[in-house]
XYZ file of C-alpha atoms in Angstrom:
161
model
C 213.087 7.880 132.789
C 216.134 7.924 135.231
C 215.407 7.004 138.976
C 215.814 10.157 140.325
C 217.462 10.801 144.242
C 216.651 7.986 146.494
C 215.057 7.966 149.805
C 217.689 9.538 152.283
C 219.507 11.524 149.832
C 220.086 14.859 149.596
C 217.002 16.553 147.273
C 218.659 17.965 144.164
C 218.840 21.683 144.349
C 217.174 24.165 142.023
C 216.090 27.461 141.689
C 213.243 27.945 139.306
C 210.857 31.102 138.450
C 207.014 31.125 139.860
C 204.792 33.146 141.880
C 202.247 32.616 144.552
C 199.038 34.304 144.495
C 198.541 36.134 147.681
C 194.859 38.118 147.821
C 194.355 39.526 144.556
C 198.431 39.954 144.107
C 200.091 37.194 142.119
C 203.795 37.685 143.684
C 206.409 36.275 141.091
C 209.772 35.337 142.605
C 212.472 32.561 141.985
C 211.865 30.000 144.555
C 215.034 27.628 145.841
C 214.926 24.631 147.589
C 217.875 25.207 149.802
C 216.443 28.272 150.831
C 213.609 26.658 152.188
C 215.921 24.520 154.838
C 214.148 24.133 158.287
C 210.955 23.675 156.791
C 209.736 20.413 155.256
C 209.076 21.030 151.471
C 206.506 19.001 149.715
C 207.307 19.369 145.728
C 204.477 18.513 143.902
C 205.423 17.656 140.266
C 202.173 17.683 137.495
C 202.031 17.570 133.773
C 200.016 20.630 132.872
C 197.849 23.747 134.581
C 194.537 24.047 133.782
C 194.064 20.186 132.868
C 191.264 17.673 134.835
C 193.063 15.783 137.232
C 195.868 18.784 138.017
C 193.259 20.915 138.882
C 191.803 18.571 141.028
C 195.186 17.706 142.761
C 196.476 21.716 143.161
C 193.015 22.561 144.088
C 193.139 19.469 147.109
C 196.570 21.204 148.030
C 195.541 24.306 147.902
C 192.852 24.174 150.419
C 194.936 22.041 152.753
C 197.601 24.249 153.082
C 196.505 25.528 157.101
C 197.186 20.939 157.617
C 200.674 21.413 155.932
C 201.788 24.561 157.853
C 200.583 23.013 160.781
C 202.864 20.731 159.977
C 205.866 22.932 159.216
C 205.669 22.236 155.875
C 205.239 24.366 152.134
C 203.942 23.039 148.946
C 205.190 23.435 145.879
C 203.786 22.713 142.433
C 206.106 22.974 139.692
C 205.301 22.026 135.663
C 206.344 22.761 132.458
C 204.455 25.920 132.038
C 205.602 29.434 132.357
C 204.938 31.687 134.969
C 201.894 33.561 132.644
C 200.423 30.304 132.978
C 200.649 29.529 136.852
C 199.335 32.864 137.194
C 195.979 32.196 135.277
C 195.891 28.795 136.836
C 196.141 30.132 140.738
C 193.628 32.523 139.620
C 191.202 30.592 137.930
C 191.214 28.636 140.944
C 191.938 30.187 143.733
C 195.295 28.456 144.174
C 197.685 29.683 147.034
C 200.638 27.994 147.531
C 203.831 28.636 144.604
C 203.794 27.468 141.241
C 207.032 27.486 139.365
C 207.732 26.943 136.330
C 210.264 24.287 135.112
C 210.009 25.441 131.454
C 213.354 23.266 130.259
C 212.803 20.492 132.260
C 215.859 20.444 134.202
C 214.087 20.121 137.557
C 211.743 17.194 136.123
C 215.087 15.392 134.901
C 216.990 15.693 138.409
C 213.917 14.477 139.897
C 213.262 11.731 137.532
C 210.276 12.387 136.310
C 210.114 13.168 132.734
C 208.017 11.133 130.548
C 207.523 10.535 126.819
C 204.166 12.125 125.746
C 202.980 13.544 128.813
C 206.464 15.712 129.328
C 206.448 15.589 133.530
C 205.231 12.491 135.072
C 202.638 13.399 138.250
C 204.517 12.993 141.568
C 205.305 14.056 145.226
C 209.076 14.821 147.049
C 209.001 15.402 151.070
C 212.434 16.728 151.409
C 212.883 16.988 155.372
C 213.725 20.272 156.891
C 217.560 19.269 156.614
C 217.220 19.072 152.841
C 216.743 15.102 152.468
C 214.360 13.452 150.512
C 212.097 11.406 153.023
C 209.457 10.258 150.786
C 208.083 10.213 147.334
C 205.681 8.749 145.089
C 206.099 9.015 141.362
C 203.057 7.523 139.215
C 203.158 5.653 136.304
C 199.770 7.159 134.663
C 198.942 10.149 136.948
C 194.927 9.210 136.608
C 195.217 9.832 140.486
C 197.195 11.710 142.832
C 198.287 11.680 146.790
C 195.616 12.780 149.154
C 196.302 15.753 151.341
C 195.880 13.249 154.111
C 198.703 10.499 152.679
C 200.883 13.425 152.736
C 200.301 14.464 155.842
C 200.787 11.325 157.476
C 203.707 11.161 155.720
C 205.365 14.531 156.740
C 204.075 13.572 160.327
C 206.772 11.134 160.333
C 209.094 13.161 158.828
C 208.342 15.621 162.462
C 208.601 12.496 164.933
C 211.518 10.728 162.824
């Protein structure tokens, strides 16, 4: 596994495929980081859609999302799957914020977080609104997963830093 950026680094940039399920409408679009600059971006890396603790995680997320845009913040959950997949897996469960699709791994790599076996380890970026990486947490079993309210005291910082 290479280490990925460092804290206060610039985030790698990417531009992957994924959609967001808005109502009843799952909206597919390509979704760049550096497009996202003046808003923090939380990038929420997991290894599959539709699997126990993922669903658990994206579903936590999900229904936090009024805390992160309180904060100035989007979320962003990206995996291996394609876009057919995210759709089924924001509608299963109601999921609202994107999910894009890092099919080839590329994204996983820049960020470090591939793994043997599992394919994307689970893990959290904060890249600041100025496209820096301010925090991140990258596990080494993904059993668990950052609370809604670890990230938001994170990204509070981020705001008052």
């Amino acid at each position: 596994m290479a280490s990925g950026p460092q804290i206060g680094s610039p985030a790698p940039d990417f531009t992957l495929p994924g959609g967001v399920l808005t109502g009843d409408t799952f909206e597919r679009r390509d979704h760049t980081l550096s497009a996202a600059r003046g808003r923090a971006v939380v990038l929420a890396f997991y290894p599959g859609d539709n699997t126990a603790v993922c669903t658990k995680q994206l579903c936590s997320y999900s229904s936090g999302l009024e805390t992160f845009e309180g904060l100035d913040a989007e979320v962003w959950g990206i995996s291996p799957q394609g876009v057919d997949s995210h759709e089924s897996f924001a509608r299963d469960h109601g999921l609202r914020m994107p999910l894009l699709a890092d099919t080839g791994r590329e994204t996983a790599r820049a960020y470090g977080v591939t793994a043997p076996g599992i394919g994307v380890r689970r893990s959290v970026f904060l890249i600041g609104p100025d496209g820096v990486l301010r925090w991140k947490h990258v596990a080494l079993l993904g059993a668990t997963f950052q609370s809604l309210d670890t990230l938001a005291e994170q990204l509070s910082g981020i705001r008052t830093a």
